[in-house]
């Protein structure tokens, strides 16, 4: 059973609803062994809730983290961040990630061409849903080439959640040229992916990314795969981890990954 949740937000993230202390208690009550907070830091995201909405007060976050993690006994607690990647933010992200001793960094594409597909207005720009999916993957590949300051790429097919048919019309084969490039470049760069169980509760057929992407990552030799609920509330911690575990083992994995001081540690399923 997976007892590590490596994608969680507390009220240090603009869109989350539970205090860090409550998240810790809930994780402990659920029997988890390792968790990592991955608060949002989305520099230059003016689309969602106006300028500065997703800028993390990292100093306050660190103080609170130090206070709570030192008193946590049976549960190891990591200090992480979910960093919003956009091609023009390389210098900012390099500087930011050197400034703090993070245990784990998720790099995520929330904003593509200045639009967050999760908020709306992205799919409307394209002649078809497929063209929008493809543009999203191209933007991710550009970020993978440009950035080194992350450990795993977050919810690799995030945009699909918000397309007109969600993941119903998605097949790996239709995007295999670009998706193979994405997965191979991640592997070459020593980066991983995550299995984000948020997809299950966002009306998708599976997690983010889809099973076919996770399976292909394994076929290509990918070994670094963290598991995260993307919880924004205590009730979502470790949500659907039984289903995530089935996806992992069906894709051929016999272990999953956690991070400590930016170093991967493999845990058997
Ligand atoms: Zn995200
Ligand atoms: Zn998240």
PDB file of C-alpha atoms and ligand atoms in Angstrom:
ATOM      1  CA  UNK A   1       0.000   0.000   0.000  1.00  0.00           C
ATOM      2  CA  UNK A   2       1.277   3.462  -0.911  1.00  0.00           C
ATOM      3  CA  UNK A   3       1.853   5.444   2.258  1.00  0.00           C
ATOM      4  CA  UNK A   4       3.583   8.480   0.766  1.00  0.00           C
ATOM      5  CA  UNK A   5       1.828  11.540  -0.604  1.00  0.00           C
ATOM      6  CA  UNK A   6       4.198  13.775  -2.523  1.00  0.00           C
ATOM      7  CA  UNK A   7       1.845  16.415  -3.850  1.00  0.00           C
ATOM      8  CA  UNK A   8      -0.054  18.410  -1.226  1.00  0.00           C
ATOM      9  CA  UNK A   9      -1.078  22.043  -0.763  1.00  0.00           C
ATOM     10  CA  UNK A  10      -1.886  23.895   2.456  1.00  0.00           C
ATOM     11  CA  UNK A  11      -3.184  27.445   2.850  1.00  0.00           C
ATOM     12  CA  UNK A  12       0.247  28.727   1.827  1.00  0.00           C
ATOM     13  CA  UNK A  13      -1.107  27.983  -1.653  1.00  0.00           C
ATOM     14  CA  UNK A  14      -3.669  30.506  -2.855  1.00  0.00           C
ATOM     15  CA  UNK A  15      -6.264  27.907  -3.847  1.00  0.00           C
ATOM     16  CA  UNK A  16      -5.940  25.507  -0.882  1.00  0.00           C
ATOM     17  CA  UNK A  17      -8.285  25.350   2.109  1.00  0.00           C
ATOM     18  CA  UNK A  18      -6.613  23.503   4.995  1.00  0.00           C
ATOM     19  CA  UNK A  19      -3.937  24.717   7.401  1.00  0.00           C
ATOM     20  CA  UNK A  20      -0.602  22.958   7.340  1.00  0.00           C
ATOM     21  CA  UNK A  21      -1.109  21.627  10.896  1.00  0.00           C
ATOM     22  CA  UNK A  22      -4.459  20.091   9.895  1.00  0.00           C
ATOM     23  CA  UNK A  23      -2.926  18.515   6.775  1.00  0.00           C
ATOM     24  CA  UNK A  24      -0.225  16.953   8.940  1.00  0.00           C
ATOM     25  CA  UNK A  25      -2.700  15.558  11.423  1.00  0.00           C
ATOM     26  CA  UNK A  26      -4.939  14.155   8.672  1.00  0.00           C
ATOM     27  CA  UNK A  27      -1.955  12.512   6.933  1.00  0.00           C
ATOM     28  CA  UNK A  28      -0.914  10.954  10.202  1.00  0.00           C
ATOM     29  CA  UNK A  29      -4.471   9.755  10.949  1.00  0.00           C
ATOM     30  CA  UNK A  30      -4.555   8.100   7.504  1.00  0.00           C
ATOM     31  CA  UNK A  31      -1.449   6.110   8.391  1.00  0.00           C
ATOM     32  CA  UNK A  32       0.923   7.779   5.944  1.00  0.00           C
ATOM     33  CA  UNK A  33       4.682   7.483   6.508  1.00  0.00           C
ATOM     34  CA  UNK A  34       6.069  10.188   4.205  1.00  0.00           C
ATOM     35  CA  UNK A  35       4.499  13.362   2.908  1.00  0.00           C
ATOM     36  CA  UNK A  36       5.840  16.410   1.147  1.00  0.00           C
ATOM     37  CA  UNK A  37       4.201  19.818   0.971  1.00  0.00           C
ATOM     38  CA  UNK A  38       4.407  21.174  -2.577  1.00  0.00           C
ATOM     39  CA  UNK A  39       3.012  24.684  -2.322  1.00  0.00           C
ATOM     40  CA  UNK A  40       2.275  26.658  -5.479  1.00  0.00           C
ATOM     41  CA  UNK A  41       4.872  29.114  -6.729  1.00  0.00           C
ATOM     42  CA  UNK A  42       3.591  30.390 -10.062  1.00  0.00           C
ATOM     43  CA  UNK A  43       5.615  33.443 -10.920  1.00  0.00           C
ATOM     44  CA  UNK A  44       4.062  35.718 -13.548  1.00  0.00           C
ATOM     45  CA  UNK A  45       0.658  34.099 -13.470  1.00  0.00           C
ATOM     46  CA  UNK A  46      -1.670  36.991 -14.079  1.00  0.00           C
ATOM     47  CA  UNK A  47      -4.360  34.829 -15.608  1.00  0.00           C
ATOM     48  CA  UNK A  48      -5.888  32.985 -12.676  1.00  0.00           C
ATOM     49  CA  UNK A  49      -6.610  35.526  -9.964  1.00  0.00           C
ATOM     50  CA  UNK A  50      -4.692  38.622 -10.948  1.00  0.00           C
ATOM     51  CA  UNK A  51      -1.044  39.620 -10.462  1.00  0.00           C
ATOM     52  CA  UNK A  52       0.772  37.911  -7.630  1.00  0.00           C
ATOM     53  CA  UNK A  53      -2.001  35.508  -6.686  1.00  0.00           C
ATOM     54  CA  UNK A  54       0.162  32.397  -6.814  1.00  0.00           C
ATOM     55  CA  UNK A  55       3.388  33.843  -5.456  1.00  0.00           C
ATOM     56  CA  UNK A  56       4.433  31.826  -2.440  1.00  0.00           C
ATOM     57  CA  UNK A  57       5.473  33.562   0.770  1.00  0.00           C
ATOM     58  CA  UNK A  58       8.352  31.121   1.025  1.00  0.00           C
ATOM     59  CA  UNK A  59       9.903  32.671   4.149  1.00  0.00           C
ATOM     60  CA  UNK A  60       6.707  32.223   6.177  1.00  0.00           C
ATOM     61  CA  UNK A  61       6.169  28.780   4.683  1.00  0.00           C
ATOM     62  CA  UNK A  62       9.684  27.737   5.770  1.00  0.00           C
ATOM     63  CA  UNK A  63       9.191  29.017   9.322  1.00  0.00           C
ATOM     64  CA  UNK A  64       5.908  27.142   9.682  1.00  0.00           C
ATOM     65  CA  UNK A  65       7.363  24.020   8.087  1.00  0.00           C
ATOM     66  CA  UNK A  66      10.376  24.021  10.457  1.00  0.00           C
ATOM     67  CA  UNK A  67       8.076  24.422  13.443  1.00  0.00           C
ATOM     68  CA  UNK A  68       5.655  21.633  12.529  1.00  0.00           C
ATOM     69  CA  UNK A  69       8.017  19.117  10.936  1.00  0.00           C
ATOM     70  CA  UNK A  70      10.342  19.083  13.938  1.00  0.00           C
ATOM     71  CA  UNK A  71       7.491  17.928  16.191  1.00  0.00           C
ATOM     72  CA  UNK A  72       6.283  15.257  13.771  1.00  0.00           C
ATOM     73  CA  UNK A  73       7.492  11.832  14.923  1.00  0.00           C
ATOM     74  CA  UNK A  74       6.013   8.920  12.942  1.00  0.00           C
ATOM     75  CA  UNK A  75       5.537  10.917   9.776  1.00  0.00           C
ATOM     76  CA  UNK A  76       8.438  12.287   7.732  1.00  0.00           C
ATOM     77  CA  UNK A  77       7.553  15.644   6.235  1.00  0.00           C
ATOM     78  CA  UNK A  78       9.284  17.154   3.211  1.00  0.00           C
ATOM     79  CA  UNK A  79       9.696  20.782   2.250  1.00  0.00           C
ATOM     80  CA  UNK A  80       8.729  21.074  -1.387  1.00  0.00           C
ATOM     81  CA  UNK A  81       7.303  23.344  -4.013  1.00  0.00           C
ATOM     82  CA  UNK A  82       5.233  23.047  -7.170  1.00  0.00           C
ATOM     83  CA  UNK A  83       6.922  25.476  -9.496  1.00  0.00           C
ATOM     84  CA  UNK A  84       4.954  26.858 -12.422  1.00  0.00           C
ATOM     85  CA  UNK A  85       7.197  26.630 -15.502  1.00  0.00           C
ATOM     86  CA  UNK A  86       6.959  29.084 -18.371  1.00  0.00           C
ATOM     87  CA  UNK A  87       9.767  29.481 -20.935  1.00  0.00           C
ATOM     88  CA  UNK A  88      10.638  33.056 -19.937  1.00  0.00           C
ATOM     89  CA  UNK A  89      11.088  32.157 -16.230  1.00  0.00           C
ATOM     90  CA  UNK A  90      14.335  30.166 -16.386  1.00  0.00           C
ATOM     91  CA  UNK A  91      16.437  32.780 -14.556  1.00  0.00           C
ATOM     92  CA  UNK A  92      13.798  33.362 -11.885  1.00  0.00           C
ATOM     93  CA  UNK A  93      13.354  29.632 -11.235  1.00  0.00           C
ATOM     94  CA  UNK A  94      17.095  28.923 -11.075  1.00  0.00           C
ATOM     95  CA  UNK A  95      17.609  31.697  -8.572  1.00  0.00           C
ATOM     96  CA  UNK A  96      14.570  30.758  -6.498  1.00  0.00           C
ATOM     97  CA  UNK A  97      15.386  27.059  -6.253  1.00  0.00           C
ATOM     98  CA  UNK A  98      18.957  27.796  -5.178  1.00  0.00           C
ATOM     99  CA  UNK A  99      17.760  30.072  -2.426  1.00  0.00           C
ATOM    100  CA  UNK A 100      15.886  27.425  -0.397  1.00  0.00           C
ATOM    101  CA  UNK A 101      16.826  23.893   0.709  1.00  0.00           C
ATOM    102  CA  UNK A 102      13.892  22.107  -0.867  1.00  0.00           C
ATOM    103  CA  UNK A 103      13.497  18.334  -0.544  1.00  0.00           C
ATOM    104  CA  UNK A 104      11.474  18.045  -3.722  1.00  0.00           C
ATOM    105  CA  UNK A 105      10.469  20.228  -6.661  1.00  0.00           C
ATOM    106  CA  UNK A 106       7.596  19.512  -9.024  1.00  0.00           C
ATOM    107  CA  UNK A 107       7.777  21.444 -12.292  1.00  0.00           C
ATOM    108  CA  UNK A 108       4.310  22.029 -13.736  1.00  0.00           C
ATOM    109  CA  UNK A 109       2.821  23.687 -16.775  1.00  0.00           C
ATOM    110  CA  UNK A 110      -0.248  25.531 -15.501  1.00  0.00           C
ATOM    111  CA  UNK A 111       0.071  28.446 -17.883  1.00  0.00           C
ATOM    112  CA  UNK A 112       0.563  27.985 -21.629  1.00  0.00           C
ATOM    113  CA  UNK A 113       0.578  31.004 -23.931  1.00  0.00           C
ATOM    114  CA  UNK A 114      -0.468  33.060 -20.888  1.00  0.00           C
ATOM    115  CA  UNK A 115      -3.612  30.984 -20.323  1.00  0.00           C
ATOM    116  CA  UNK A 116      -4.418  28.397 -17.637  1.00  0.00           C
ATOM    117  CA  UNK A 117      -6.512  25.657 -19.295  1.00  0.00           C
ATOM    118  CA  UNK A 118      -7.921  24.958 -15.821  1.00  0.00           C
ATOM    119  CA  UNK A 119      -9.470  28.399 -15.660  1.00  0.00           C
ATOM    120  CA  UNK A 120     -10.757  28.463 -19.227  1.00  0.00           C
ATOM    121  CA  UNK A 121     -10.145  30.087 -22.587  1.00  0.00           C
ATOM    122  CA  UNK A 122      -7.425  27.706 -23.767  1.00  0.00           C
ATOM    123  CA  UNK A 123      -9.346  25.149 -25.801  1.00  0.00           C
ATOM    124  CA  UNK A 124     -11.418  27.906 -27.396  1.00  0.00           C
ATOM    125  CA  UNK A 125      -8.289  29.236 -29.124  1.00  0.00           C
ATOM    126  CA  UNK A 126      -7.790  26.131 -31.237  1.00  0.00           C
ATOM    127  CA  UNK A 127      -9.664  24.666 -34.213  1.00  0.00           C
ATOM    128  CA  UNK A 128      -9.895  21.313 -32.429  1.00  0.00           C
ATOM    129  CA  UNK A 129      -9.400  19.715 -29.033  1.00  0.00           C
ATOM    130  CA  UNK A 130      -6.561  17.662 -30.482  1.00  0.00           C
ATOM    131  CA  UNK A 131      -4.724  20.785 -31.665  1.00  0.00           C
ATOM    132  CA  UNK A 132      -5.007  22.231 -28.159  1.00  0.00           C
ATOM    133  CA  UNK A 133      -3.702  19.021 -26.545  1.00  0.00           C
ATOM    134  CA  UNK A 134      -0.767  19.089 -28.952  1.00  0.00           C
ATOM    135  CA  UNK A 135       0.054  22.733 -28.218  1.00  0.00           C
ATOM    136  CA  UNK A 136       0.055  21.939 -24.502  1.00  0.00           C
ATOM    137  CA  UNK A 137       2.521  19.072 -24.986  1.00  0.00           C
ATOM    138  CA  UNK A 138       4.763  21.246 -27.214  1.00  0.00           C
ATOM    139  CA  UNK A 139       4.905  23.885 -24.498  1.00  0.00           C
ATOM    140  CA  UNK A 140       5.901  21.227 -21.963  1.00  0.00           C
ATOM    141  CA  UNK A 141       8.680  19.946 -24.211  1.00  0.00           C
ATOM    142  CA  UNK A 142      10.041  23.483 -24.507  1.00  0.00           C
ATOM    143  CA  UNK A 143      10.090  23.778 -20.703  1.00  0.00           C
ATOM    144  CA  UNK A 144      11.747  20.372 -20.296  1.00  0.00           C
ATOM    145  CA  UNK A 145      14.532  21.506 -22.644  1.00  0.00           C
ATOM    146  CA  UNK A 146      14.979  24.839 -20.874  1.00  0.00           C
ATOM    147  CA  UNK A 147      14.659  23.949 -17.187  1.00  0.00           C
ATOM    148  CA  UNK A 148      16.828  21.782 -14.970  1.00  0.00           C
ATOM    149  CA  UNK A 149      15.607  23.010 -11.589  1.00  0.00           C
ATOM    150  CA  UNK A 150      12.867  20.403 -11.007  1.00  0.00           C
ATOM    151  CA  UNK A 151      12.742  16.722  -9.985  1.00  0.00           C
ATOM    152  CA  UNK A 152       9.534  15.465 -11.598  1.00  0.00           C
ATOM    153  CA  UNK A 153       7.147  16.961 -14.137  1.00  0.00           C
ATOM    154  CA  UNK A 154       3.709  17.476 -12.576  1.00  0.00           C
ATOM    155  CA  UNK A 155       0.443  16.110 -14.016  1.00  0.00           C
ATOM    156  CA  UNK A 156       1.931  15.740 -17.485  1.00  0.00           C
ATOM    157  CA  UNK A 157      -1.431  15.841 -19.284  1.00  0.00           C
ATOM    158  CA  UNK A 158      -3.004  18.497 -17.019  1.00  0.00           C
ATOM    159  CA  UNK A 159      -4.738  20.274 -19.929  1.00  0.00           C
ATOM    160  CA  UNK A 160      -6.749  17.175 -20.813  1.00  0.00           C
ATOM    161  CA  UNK A 161      -8.773  17.550 -17.615  1.00  0.00           C
ATOM    162  CA  UNK A 162     -10.271  20.716 -19.016  1.00  0.00           C
ATOM    163  CA  UNK A 163     -10.782  19.828 -22.694  1.00  0.00           C
ATOM    164  CA  UNK A 164     -14.335  19.433 -24.016  1.00  0.00           C
ATOM    165  CA  UNK A 165     -14.143  15.622 -23.790  1.00  0.00           C
ATOM    166  CA  UNK A 166     -11.512  15.458 -20.973  1.00  0.00           C
ATOM    167  CA  UNK A 167      -9.462  12.296 -21.654  1.00  0.00           C
ATOM    168  CA  UNK A 168     -12.216  10.437 -23.539  1.00  0.00           C
ATOM    169  CA  UNK A 169     -10.779  11.187 -26.976  1.00  0.00           C
ATOM    170  CA  UNK A 170      -7.124  10.810 -25.970  1.00  0.00           C
ATOM    171  CA  UNK A 171      -4.956   8.012 -27.311  1.00  0.00           C
ATOM    172  CA  UNK A 172      -1.204   7.833 -26.858  1.00  0.00           C
ATOM    173  CA  UNK A 173      -0.699   6.899 -30.510  1.00  0.00           C
ATOM    174  CA  UNK A 174      -2.115  10.162 -31.763  1.00  0.00           C
ATOM    175  CA  UNK A 175       0.571  12.137 -29.914  1.00  0.00           C
ATOM    176  CA  UNK A 176       3.305   9.506 -29.748  1.00  0.00           C
ATOM    177  CA  UNK A 177       5.819  11.665 -31.655  1.00  0.00           C
ATOM    178  CA  UNK A 178       5.750  14.496 -29.115  1.00  0.00           C
ATOM    179  CA  UNK A 179       5.051  12.350 -26.039  1.00  0.00           C
ATOM    180  CA  UNK A 180       7.962  10.017 -26.793  1.00  0.00           C
ATOM    181  CA  UNK A 181      10.220  13.079 -27.048  1.00  0.00           C
ATOM    182  CA  UNK A 182       8.931  14.412 -23.725  1.00  0.00           C
ATOM    183  CA  UNK A 183       9.434  11.123 -21.904  1.00  0.00           C
ATOM    184  CA  UNK A 184      12.838  10.424 -23.429  1.00  0.00           C
ATOM    185  CA  UNK A 185      14.147  13.887 -22.640  1.00  0.00           C
ATOM    186  CA  UNK A 186      12.958  13.581 -19.041  1.00  0.00           C
ATOM    187  CA  UNK A 187      14.734  10.238 -18.720  1.00  0.00           C
ATOM    188  CA  UNK A 188      17.925  11.576 -20.347  1.00  0.00           C
ATOM    189  CA  UNK A 189      17.932  14.525 -17.968  1.00  0.00           C
ATOM    190  CA  UNK A 190      17.477  12.281 -14.910  1.00  0.00           C
ATOM    191  CA  UNK A 191      14.019  13.718 -14.231  1.00  0.00           C
ATOM    192  CA  UNK A 192      10.863  11.817 -13.372  1.00  0.00           C
ATOM    193  CA  UNK A 193       7.119  12.100 -13.635  1.00  0.00           C
ATOM    194  CA  UNK A 194       4.392  11.881 -11.030  1.00  0.00           C
ATOM    195  CA  UNK A 195       1.187   9.927 -10.912  1.00  0.00           C
ATOM    196  CA  UNK A 196      -1.310  12.558  -9.798  1.00  0.00           C
ATOM    197  CA  UNK A 197      -4.454  10.950  -8.425  1.00  0.00           C
ATOM    198  CA  UNK A 198      -6.340  14.237  -8.778  1.00  0.00           C
ATOM    199  CA  UNK A 199      -7.463  13.087 -12.230  1.00  0.00           C
ATOM    200  CA  UNK A 200      -9.790  10.520 -10.646  1.00  0.00           C
ATOM    201  CA  UNK A 201     -11.757  13.195  -8.812  1.00  0.00           C
ATOM    202  CA  UNK A 202     -11.679  15.671 -11.722  1.00  0.00           C
ATOM    203  CA  UNK A 203     -13.947  13.473 -13.799  1.00  0.00           C
ATOM    204  CA  UNK A 204     -11.273  11.650 -15.759  1.00  0.00           C
ATOM    205  CA  UNK A 205     -11.055   7.932 -16.418  1.00  0.00           C
ATOM    206  CA  UNK A 206      -7.696   7.704 -14.646  1.00  0.00           C
ATOM    207  CA  UNK A 207      -4.936   9.728 -13.037  1.00  0.00           C
ATOM    208  CA  UNK A 208      -2.787  12.455 -14.605  1.00  0.00           C
ATOM    209  CA  UNK A 209      -1.054  11.489 -16.707  1.00  0.00           C
ATOM    210  CA  UNK A 210      -3.155   8.814 -18.371  1.00  0.00           C
ATOM    211  CA  UNK A 211      -2.275   5.144 -17.933  1.00  0.00           C
ATOM    212  CA  UNK A 212      -0.890   4.902 -21.494  1.00  0.00           C
ATOM    213  CA  UNK A 213       1.657   7.651 -20.765  1.00  0.00           C
ATOM    214  CA  UNK A 214       2.764   6.021 -17.507  1.00  0.00           C
ATOM    215  CA  UNK A 215       3.097   2.644 -19.246  1.00  0.00           C
ATOM    216  CA  UNK A 216       5.152   4.151 -22.060  1.00  0.00           C
ATOM    217  CA  UNK A 217       7.410   5.934 -19.562  1.00  0.00           C
ATOM    218  CA  UNK A 218       8.127   2.542 -18.005  1.00  0.00           C
ATOM    219  CA  UNK A 219       8.732   0.910 -21.412  1.00  0.00           C
ATOM    220  CA  UNK A 220      11.241   3.618 -22.309  1.00  0.00           C
ATOM    221  CA  UNK A 221      13.179   2.922 -19.105  1.00  0.00           C
ATOM    222  CA  UNK A 222      11.739   5.610 -16.832  1.00  0.00           C
ATOM    223  CA  UNK A 223      12.271   4.788 -13.172  1.00  0.00           C
ATOM    224  CA  UNK A 224      11.463   7.937 -11.195  1.00  0.00           C
ATOM    225  CA  UNK A 225       7.751   8.183 -10.415  1.00  0.00           C
ATOM    226  CA  UNK A 226       6.285   9.891  -7.368  1.00  0.00           C
ATOM    227  CA  UNK A 227       2.687   9.537  -6.208  1.00  0.00           C
ATOM    228  CA  UNK A 228       0.648  12.560  -5.153  1.00  0.00           C
ATOM    229  CA  UNK A 229      -2.969  13.358  -4.440  1.00  0.00           C
ATOM    230  CA  UNK A 230      -2.676  17.086  -5.257  1.00  0.00           C
ATOM    231  CA  UNK A 231      -4.752  17.556  -2.107  1.00  0.00           C
ATOM    232  CA  UNK A 232      -5.967  21.111  -1.517  1.00  0.00           C
ATOM    233  CA  UNK A 233      -7.952  20.004   1.551  1.00  0.00           C
ATOM    234  CA  UNK A 234      -7.444  17.391   4.302  1.00  0.00           C
ATOM    235  CA  UNK A 235     -10.193  15.200   2.808  1.00  0.00           C
ATOM    236  CA  UNK A 236      -8.178  14.763  -0.407  1.00  0.00           C
ATOM    237  CA  UNK A 237      -4.949  13.469   1.132  1.00  0.00           C
ATOM    238  CA  UNK A 238      -3.951  10.102  -0.394  1.00  0.00           C
ATOM    239  CA  UNK A 239      -7.277  10.056  -2.289  1.00  0.00           C
ATOM    240  CA  UNK A 240      -7.632   7.147  -4.734  1.00  0.00           C
ATOM    241  CA  UNK A 241      -4.180   5.778  -3.884  1.00  0.00           C
ATOM    242  CA  UNK A 242      -5.529   2.222  -4.192  1.00  0.00           C
ATOM    243  CA  UNK A 243      -6.405   2.988  -7.812  1.00  0.00           C
ATOM    244  CA  UNK A 244      -3.065   4.747  -8.369  1.00  0.00           C
ATOM    245  CA  UNK A 245      -1.286   1.657  -7.078  1.00  0.00           C
ATOM    246  CA  UNK A 246      -3.146  -0.547  -9.568  1.00  0.00           C
ATOM    247  CA  UNK A 247      -2.190   1.825 -12.381  1.00  0.00           C
ATOM    248  CA  UNK A 248       1.463   1.696 -11.343  1.00  0.00           C
ATOM    249  CA  UNK A 249       1.647  -2.069 -11.132  1.00  0.00           C
ATOM    250  CA  UNK A 250      -0.330  -2.553 -14.368  1.00  0.00           C
ATOM    251  CA  UNK A 251       2.199  -0.252 -16.055  1.00  0.00           C
ATOM    252  CA  UNK A 252       4.995  -2.541 -14.872  1.00  0.00           C
ATOM    253  CA  UNK A 253       6.337  -0.664 -11.854  1.00  0.00           C
ATOM    254  CA  UNK A 254       7.333  -2.596  -8.738  1.00  0.00           C
ATOM    255  CA  UNK A 255       8.184   0.511  -6.737  1.00  0.00           C
ATOM    256  CA  UNK A 256       7.504   4.236  -6.522  1.00  0.00           C
ATOM    257  CA  UNK A 257       9.715   7.170  -5.617  1.00  0.00           C
ATOM    258  CA  UNK A 258       9.963   9.652  -2.794  1.00  0.00           C
ATOM    259  CA  UNK A 259      12.522  12.457  -2.483  1.00  0.00           C
ATOM    260  CA  UNK A 260      14.707  13.628   0.362  1.00  0.00           C
ATOM    261  CA  UNK A 261      17.016  16.598  -0.147  1.00  0.00           C
ATOM    262  CA  UNK A 262      16.327  16.391  -3.899  1.00  0.00           C
ATOM    263  CA  UNK A 263      17.537  12.769  -4.041  1.00  0.00           C
ATOM    264  CA  UNK A 264      15.202   9.961  -5.181  1.00  0.00           C
ATOM    265  CA  UNK A 265      14.518   6.996  -2.888  1.00  0.00           C
ATOM    266  CA  UNK A 266      12.671   3.965  -4.272  1.00  0.00           C
ATOM    267  CA  UNK A 267      10.000   2.259  -2.164  1.00  0.00           C
ATOM    268  CA  UNK A 268       8.638  -1.180  -3.112  1.00  0.00           C
ATOM    269  CA  UNK A 269       4.911  -1.380  -3.870  1.00  0.00           C
TER     270      UNK A 269
HETATM  271 ZN1  LIG B   1      -0.533  21.671 -10.520  1.00  0.00          ZN
HETATM  272 ZN1  LIG B   2      -0.712  20.902  -7.167  1.00  0.00          ZN
END
